[in-house]
Amino acid sequence: LTQLKKSHRRRSRRSNTSSSLQDLAQIILSNRPVLFITGAGLSAASGIRPFRGANGIWSEVIWKMSTREEFRKDPLEWYNSFWLKYFPPYAYGEFFEPNEGHEAISMLSNVPGANIKVITQNVDGLHSMTKTTWNHERKLIEAHGRLGLYKCIPESDSDTDSDSDDENDRKVKIGSRRKSRIAKAAYKRGRRIRIQQQQINLQPIQNSNATSNETNKGEPGEAEKFPCKYQVLESIPVQMVWPPQVGRVLAGIDSSEIPCNTEDKPSDLDNEIVPSSCQFNSWGRSYNVDKDAGKTERRRNDKKNGTNIADSQPAICIKYPPLCPSCNKPVAPQALLFDEGYHSHEHYQFERMEQWIEQAEVIVFVGTSFAVSLTDCALEHARQEQKLVYNFNIESGKLESTAWF
């Protein structure tokens, strides 16, 4: 990039389809906004199994399993038969590392004068684990969630993008601003009721007759009708999942202690707490330096020797579904399910994504199959606005290398 900047070569203006890597390099150096949208193909080089393709997860299990509808039927069965089978806790984190593609994107974001943002469809967290330090807190959106985090979901809904919405004429529409606003308002109302009821409970009873002001503060149990903060605004770290023993299994700490035929009683689990000596990292795992030093070395050797780590591990099951520490309801992984909209949780930052796509002068796709609404929206916006698009994929999929907008 430095050499290109110094060369000052004049080149004739070329069409979108013939734009070269040198053109992209010059654009990056010129401080023009560039947006990278990455998919499972990027992390495949790290050994993480993609969702689509001949060896993809959806070639073995129907995609409908990854829905709120299936989760609600039986959360425990959903975890044991689907989620823990295809997303076991030992299959991520220290077992996989960012590859050269992740490192290249992080290095490009640090180039002086570069104005790069990244939206990833991946839930593996590898963009934020690169050896190259970059400002991923401000420059990265994990549009489909992240493994190791959890969320509450409503008991029933009709969470689609088909209903009317605010600002239908906005250039980029990924989620429903109306539904997002309604959900946040419901949470705030429930929070006010909870606070008011707590204040009433703390006050000494002076009169058996409730005042008119008290009657407006919600009936007992009314606050439970509204969403808790983990359904709308915040994610649940795995160390906060209840019961603690289930949380440790999901964190990959005590999988050997909970085989599928465990006979632990609920009373035993209720009295268990996470040891105070545990230290949790961003993946929610517990580390003991002396204990894990050998484990880490063994896992690295397994990778070097070509061992399939997931195949060598025992099947993991839990006896109780993970519960929310706030509302005590079963929680789902913080991953965008097929029957959810990007507006369904603040983690997905759909309004920020809309801004980034609209502001970008160039959109660079890396390792994506163009099979979700995010990429469809970005492509359509680029077509309408005649923006430059680059596609780095082994398989071109929907967007051929000679595509003409």
Coordinates of C-alpha atoms in Angstrom, one line a residue:
L1 CA 0.0 0.0 0.0
T2 CA 2.9 2.4 0.8
Q3 CA 4.5 1.7 -2.5
L4 CA 1.2 2.3 -4.3
K5 CA 0.8 5.6 -2.5
K6 CA 4.3 6.8 -3.6
S7 CA 3.9 5.7 -7.2
H8 CA 1.3 8.3 -8.1
R9 CA 0.6 6.4 -11.3
R10 CA -2.2 7.7 -13.5
R11 CA -4.6 5.1 -14.7
S12 CA -7.6 5.4 -17.0
R13 CA -11.0 5.1 -15.3
R14 CA -12.2 1.6 -15.6
S15 CA -15.6 0.0 -15.1
N16 CA -16.8 -1.6 -11.8
T17 CA -16.2 -5.1 -13.0
S18 CA -12.6 -4.5 -14.0
S19 CA -11.5 -2.7 -10.8
S20 CA -8.2 -4.2 -9.6
L21 CA -6.7 -4.8 -6.2
Q22 CA -4.5 -1.8 -6.8
D23 CA -7.7 0.3 -7.2
L24 CA -8.9 -1.0 -3.9
A25 CA -5.6 -0.3 -2.3
Q26 CA -5.7 3.3 -3.5
I27 CA -9.2 3.7 -2.2
I28 CA -8.2 2.5 1.2
L29 CA -5.3 4.9 1.3
S30 CA -7.5 7.8 0.3
N31 CA -9.6 7.7 3.5
R32 CA -12.8 6.8 1.6
P33 CA -15.2 4.6 3.7
V34 CA -14.8 0.9 2.9
L35 CA -17.0 -1.8 4.4
F36 CA -15.9 -5.4 4.7
I37 CA -18.8 -8.0 5.1
T38 CA -17.4 -11.3 6.1
G39 CA -18.9 -14.8 6.3
A40 CA -18.2 -18.4 7.2
G41 CA -15.8 -18.9 4.3
L42 CA -13.3 -16.6 6.0
S43 CA -13.2 -18.8 9.2
A44 CA -13.1 -22.0 7.2
A45 CA -9.4 -21.6 6.8
S46 CA -9.1 -21.6 10.7
G47 CA -10.8 -25.1 10.7
I48 CA -14.3 -23.9 11.6
R49 CA -17.0 -25.8 9.8
P50 CA -19.2 -23.6 7.5
F51 CA -23.0 -23.7 7.5
R52 CA -23.5 -24.2 3.8
G53 CA -21.8 -26.3 1.2
A54 CA -21.1 -30.0 0.9
N55 CA -19.5 -30.2 4.3
G56 CA -21.7 -27.5 5.9
I57 CA -23.8 -28.0 9.0
W58 CA -27.0 -27.5 7.0
S59 CA -26.1 -30.6 5.0
E60 CA -26.6 -32.7 8.1
V61 CA -29.5 -31.0 9.9
I62 CA -32.4 -29.0 8.7
W63 CA -32.0 -25.2 9.1
K64 CA -35.4 -25.1 10.9
M65 CA -33.7 -26.4 14.0
S66 CA -32.1 -23.0 14.4
T67 CA -35.3 -21.2 15.1
R68 CA -37.1 -19.8 18.1
E69 CA -40.1 -22.1 17.2
E70 CA -38.0 -25.2 17.7
F71 CA -36.3 -23.9 20.8
R72 CA -39.6 -23.1 22.6
K73 CA -40.8 -26.7 22.1
D74 CA -38.3 -28.1 24.5
P75 CA -35.2 -26.0 25.3
L76 CA -33.4 -28.8 27.0
E77 CA -33.9 -31.2 24.0
W78 CA -32.9 -28.4 21.7
Y79 CA -29.6 -27.9 23.4
N80 CA -28.8 -31.6 23.7
S81 CA -29.9 -32.8 20.2
F82 CA -28.9 -29.7 18.2
W83 CA -26.9 -26.9 19.7
L84 CA -24.3 -28.8 21.8
K85 CA -23.9 -31.3 19.0
Y86 CA -23.0 -28.8 16.4
F87 CA -21.6 -26.0 18.6
P88 CA -19.9 -27.8 21.5
P89 CA -18.0 -25.5 23.8
Y90 CA -14.7 -27.4 23.2
A91 CA -14.9 -26.6 19.4
Y92 CA -14.2 -22.9 19.7
G93 CA -12.0 -20.5 21.7
E94 CA -8.5 -21.9 22.3
F95 CA -8.9 -24.6 19.7
F96 CA -9.1 -22.2 16.8
E97 CA -7.1 -19.1 15.9
P98 CA -7.6 -16.2 13.5
N99 CA -6.1 -17.0 10.1
E100 CA -4.3 -14.8 7.6
G101 CA -7.5 -13.4 6.3
H102 CA -8.6 -12.1 9.7
E103 CA -5.1 -10.7 10.3
A104 CA -5.1 -9.0 6.9
I105 CA -8.4 -7.2 7.6
S106 CA -7.2 -6.1 11.0
M107 CA -3.9 -4.8 9.6
L108 CA -5.7 -2.9 6.8
S109 CA -7.9 -1.2 9.4
N110 CA -4.7 0.2 11.0
V111 CA -3.2 1.6 7.8
P112 CA -2.8 5.4 8.2
G113 CA -5.6 7.1 6.4
A114 CA -7.8 4.0 6.2
N115 CA -11.5 4.3 7.0
I116 CA -12.5 0.6 7.3
K117 CA -15.5 -0.9 9.0
V118 CA -16.2 -4.7 9.4
I119 CA -19.6 -6.5 9.6
T120 CA -19.2 -10.2 10.2
Q121 CA -21.9 -12.9 9.9
N122 CA -19.6 -15.2 12.0
V123 CA -20.3 -16.1 15.6
D124 CA -16.8 -17.4 16.4
G125 CA -15.3 -14.1 17.7
L126 CA -12.1 -14.6 15.6
H127 CA -12.1 -11.0 14.3
S128 CA -11.5 -9.7 17.8
M129 CA -8.8 -12.3 18.6
T130 CA -6.2 -11.4 16.0
K131 CA -2.6 -10.9 16.9
T132 CA -2.8 -7.5 15.3
T133 CA -4.4 -5.1 17.7
W134 CA -7.1 -3.0 16.1
N135 CA -10.1 -1.0 17.3
H136 CA -12.6 -3.8 16.9
E137 CA -14.8 -2.4 19.7
R138 CA -15.7 0.5 17.4
K139 CA -15.0 -0.9 13.9
L140 CA -16.6 -4.3 14.2
I141 CA -20.3 -5.5 14.3
E142 CA -21.0 -9.1 15.0
A143 CA -24.3 -9.1 13.1
H144 CA -25.2 -12.7 13.9
G145 CA -24.1 -12.9 17.5
R146 CA -21.2 -14.5 19.3
L147 CA -20.7 -17.9 20.9
G148 CA -20.4 -17.7 24.7
L149 CA -23.2 -15.2 25.1
Y150 CA -26.9 -15.9 25.8
K151 CA -30.2 -14.0 25.6
C152 CA -33.8 -14.3 26.6
I153 CA -36.5 -14.7 24.0
P154 CA -40.2 -14.0 24.4
E155 CA -42.6 -16.9 25.0
S156 CA -44.3 -16.1 21.7
D157 CA -44.0 -13.6 18.9
S158 CA -44.3 -12.9 15.2
D159 CA -40.8 -11.5 14.7
T160 CA -40.6 -10.8 11.0
D161 CA -39.7 -7.8 8.9
S162 CA -42.9 -7.9 6.9
D163 CA -44.9 -5.4 9.0
S164 CA -45.0 -1.7 8.4
D165 CA -42.1 0.3 9.7
D166 CA -40.8 3.8 10.4
E167 CA -38.9 5.6 7.7
N168 CA -39.8 3.1 4.9
D169 CA -38.1 5.4 2.5
R170 CA -34.6 5.1 4.1
K171 CA -32.0 3.9 1.7
V172 CA -30.9 0.9 3.7
K173 CA -33.3 -1.2 5.7
I174 CA -32.1 -4.3 7.6
G175 CA -34.4 -4.3 10.6
S176 CA -37.6 -2.8 11.9
R177 CA -37.1 0.4 13.8
R178 CA -40.8 0.3 14.9
K179 CA -40.4 -3.2 16.5
S180 CA -37.1 -2.2 18.1
R181 CA -38.7 0.9 19.6
I182 CA -41.7 -1.0 20.9
A183 CA -39.5 -3.7 22.6
K184 CA -37.3 -1.1 24.3
A185 CA -40.4 0.8 25.5
A186 CA -41.9 -2.4 26.9
Y187 CA -38.6 -3.1 28.8
K188 CA -38.5 0.4 30.2
R189 CA -42.1 0.2 31.4
G190 CA -41.5 -3.2 33.1
R191 CA -38.3 -1.8 34.7
R192 CA -40.2 1.2 36.1
I193 CA -42.9 -1.2 37.5
R194 CA -40.2 -3.4 39.1
I195 CA -38.5 -0.4 40.7
Q196 CA -41.8 1.0 42.0
Q197 CA -42.9 -2.3 43.4
Q198 CA -39.5 -2.7 45.2
Q199 CA -39.9 0.7 46.7
I200 CA -43.4 -0.2 47.9
N201 CA -42.1 -3.5 49.5
L202 CA -39.4 -1.6 51.3
Q203 CA -41.8 0.9 52.8
P204 CA -43.5 0.1 56.2
I205 CA -47.2 -0.7 56.0
Q206 CA -49.0 2.3 57.6
N207 CA -52.5 1.8 56.1
S208 CA -54.2 -1.3 54.8
N209 CA -55.8 0.7 52.0
A210 CA -53.6 1.3 49.0
T211 CA -53.3 4.8 47.8
S212 CA -54.2 5.8 44.3
N213 CA -50.6 6.4 43.6
E214 CA -49.7 2.8 44.7
T215 CA -52.4 1.2 42.5
N216 CA -50.8 2.8 39.5
K217 CA -47.5 1.0 40.2
G218 CA -48.6 -2.3 38.8
E219 CA -50.2 -5.4 40.3
P220 CA -48.1 -8.2 41.8
G221 CA -46.6 -10.1 38.9
E222 CA -47.3 -7.5 36.3
A223 CA -43.6 -6.7 35.8
E224 CA -43.1 -10.3 34.6
K225 CA -45.3 -9.5 31.6
F226 CA -42.6 -7.2 30.2
P227 CA -39.2 -8.3 28.8
C228 CA -36.2 -8.4 30.9
K229 CA -33.0 -6.5 29.9
Y230 CA -31.4 -9.7 28.4
Q231 CA -34.3 -10.0 25.9
V232 CA -33.7 -6.5 24.5
L233 CA -30.6 -4.7 25.4
E234 CA -27.9 -6.9 27.0
S235 CA -26.3 -10.3 26.6
I236 CA -25.7 -12.9 29.3
P237 CA -22.1 -14.0 29.8
V238 CA -21.9 -17.7 30.3
Q239 CA -20.6 -17.4 33.8
M240 CA -24.0 -15.8 34.7
V241 CA -26.1 -18.6 33.4
W242 CA -28.1 -20.5 36.0
P243 CA -27.7 -23.2 37.4
P244 CA -23.9 -22.6 37.7
Q245 CA -23.0 -26.2 36.9
V246 CA -24.9 -26.0 33.6
G247 CA -23.1 -22.7 32.9
R248 CA -19.7 -24.4 33.5
V249 CA -20.6 -27.1 31.0
L250 CA -21.6 -24.5 28.4
A251 CA -18.3 -22.8 29.1
G252 CA -16.3 -26.0 28.4
I253 CA -15.0 -26.2 32.0
D254 CA -16.6 -29.3 33.5
S255 CA -17.8 -31.3 30.6
S256 CA -16.3 -34.4 32.0
E257 CA -18.3 -34.0 35.1
I258 CA -21.6 -34.0 33.3
P259 CA -22.0 -36.8 30.9
C260 CA -25.4 -37.4 29.3
N261 CA -26.4 -39.9 32.0
T262 CA -25.8 -37.6 34.9
E263 CA -27.8 -38.3 38.0
D264 CA -27.3 -35.0 39.8
K265 CA -30.3 -33.7 41.6
P266 CA -31.7 -30.2 41.2
S267 CA -31.0 -29.5 44.9
D268 CA -27.4 -30.3 44.4
L269 CA -27.2 -27.9 41.5
D270 CA -29.0 -25.1 43.3
N271 CA -26.4 -25.1 46.1
E272 CA -23.4 -25.0 43.7
I273 CA -21.5 -21.8 43.0
V274 CA -18.7 -21.0 40.6
P275 CA -15.4 -21.0 42.5
S276 CA -14.2 -17.6 43.3
S277 CA -10.7 -18.4 42.0
C278 CA -12.1 -18.8 38.4
Q279 CA -11.0 -16.1 35.9
F280 CA -13.2 -15.6 32.9
N281 CA -12.0 -14.3 29.6
S282 CA -14.1 -12.8 26.7
W283 CA -15.2 -16.3 25.7
G284 CA -16.6 -17.0 29.2
R285 CA -14.2 -19.8 30.0
S286 CA -12.5 -20.3 33.3
Y287 CA -8.7 -20.5 33.4
N288 CA -6.3 -21.7 36.0
V289 CA -2.8 -21.0 34.9
D290 CA -1.1 -24.1 36.3
K291 CA -3.9 -26.4 35.3
D292 CA -4.5 -25.2 31.8
A293 CA -1.0 -24.7 30.7
G294 CA -0.6 -28.4 29.8
K295 CA -4.1 -28.5 28.2
T296 CA -3.3 -25.7 25.9
E297 CA -0.1 -27.3 24.8
R298 CA -1.9 -30.6 24.2
R299 CA -4.6 -28.9 22.1
R300 CA -2.0 -27.2 20.0
N301 CA -0.2 -30.5 19.4
D302 CA -3.6 -32.0 18.4
K303 CA -4.0 -29.3 15.8
K304 CA -0.4 -29.8 14.4
N305 CA -0.9 -33.5 14.2
G306 CA -4.1 -33.1 12.3
T307 CA -6.3 -34.7 15.0
N308 CA -10.0 -33.9 14.7
I309 CA -10.4 -32.5 18.2
A310 CA -14.2 -32.5 18.1
D311 CA -14.3 -36.2 17.2
S312 CA -12.0 -37.1 20.1
Q313 CA -14.2 -35.4 22.7
P314 CA -17.1 -37.1 24.5
A315 CA -20.7 -36.0 23.7
I316 CA -21.8 -33.2 25.9
C317 CA -25.3 -33.1 27.4
I318 CA -27.0 -31.0 30.1
K319 CA -29.7 -32.1 32.4
Y320 CA -31.3 -28.8 32.9
P321 CA -31.8 -25.9 30.4
P322 CA -29.7 -22.8 31.0
L323 CA -31.8 -20.1 32.8
C324 CA -31.7 -16.3 32.8
P325 CA -30.3 -14.8 36.0
S326 CA -32.9 -12.1 35.9
C327 CA -36.3 -13.7 34.8
N328 CA -35.4 -17.4 35.4
K329 CA -36.6 -18.4 32.0
P330 CA -34.7 -20.6 29.5
V331 CA -32.1 -18.7 27.5
A332 CA -31.0 -19.2 23.9
P333 CA -27.5 -18.6 22.6
Q334 CA -26.8 -15.1 21.4
A335 CA -27.0 -16.1 17.7
L336 CA -29.4 -14.7 15.2
L337 CA -32.0 -17.5 14.6
F338 CA -33.8 -17.9 11.3
D339 CA -37.1 -16.6 12.5
E340 CA -35.6 -13.6 14.2
G341 CA -35.0 -10.1 12.8
Y342 CA -31.9 -8.1 13.2
H343 CA -34.0 -5.7 15.3
S344 CA -34.7 -8.5 17.9
H345 CA -31.7 -7.7 20.1
E346 CA -29.4 -4.7 20.6
H347 CA -26.4 -6.9 20.1
Y348 CA -26.9 -7.1 16.3
Q349 CA -26.8 -3.3 16.0
F350 CA -29.0 -3.2 12.9
E351 CA -29.3 0.6 12.8
R352 CA -25.6 1.0 13.0
M353 CA -25.2 -1.6 10.1
E354 CA -27.7 0.4 8.0
Q355 CA -25.5 3.6 8.5
W356 CA -22.3 1.8 7.7
I357 CA -23.7 0.3 4.4
E358 CA -25.2 3.6 3.4
Q359 CA -22.0 5.5 4.1
A360 CA -19.6 3.1 2.5
E361 CA -18.3 4.0 -1.0
V362 CA -16.9 0.4 -1.5
I363 CA -18.3 -2.9 -0.1
V364 CA -15.9 -5.9 0.1
F365 CA -17.5 -9.3 0.6
V366 CA -15.2 -12.0 2.0
G367 CA -16.2 -15.7 2.3
T368 CA -20.0 -15.2 2.1
S369 CA -22.6 -17.3 0.3
F370 CA -25.0 -14.3 -0.1
A371 CA -27.7 -16.4 1.5
V372 CA -29.0 -14.0 4.1
S373 CA -30.9 -10.7 4.1
L374 CA -27.9 -8.7 5.2
T375 CA -25.9 -9.4 2.1
D376 CA -29.0 -9.1 -0.1
C377 CA -29.6 -5.7 1.3
A378 CA -26.0 -4.6 0.9
L379 CA -25.9 -5.8 -2.7
E380 CA -29.1 -4.1 -3.7
H381 CA -28.0 -0.9 -2.1
A382 CA -24.7 -1.1 -4.0
R383 CA -26.6 -1.7 -7.3
Q384 CA -28.9 1.2 -6.8
E385 CA -26.2 3.6 -5.7
Q386 CA -23.6 2.3 -8.3
K387 CA -21.0 1.6 -5.6
L388 CA -17.9 -0.5 -6.2
V389 CA -18.2 -4.1 -4.9
Y390 CA -15.4 -6.6 -4.4
N391 CA -16.1 -10.3 -3.9
F392 CA -13.4 -12.6 -2.3
N393 CA -14.8 -16.1 -2.5
I394 CA -13.6 -19.5 -3.6
E395 CA -17.1 -20.1 -4.9
S396 CA -18.7 -17.0 -6.4
G397 CA -22.3 -18.1 -5.6
K398 CA -24.9 -15.4 -6.3
L399 CA -22.3 -12.8 -7.3
E400 CA -20.2 -13.9 -10.3
S401 CA -16.8 -12.3 -10.8
T402 CA -18.1 -10.8 -14.0
A403 CA -21.3 -9.5 -12.4
W404 CA -22.6 -6.2 -13.8
F405 CA -24.9 -4.0 -11.8

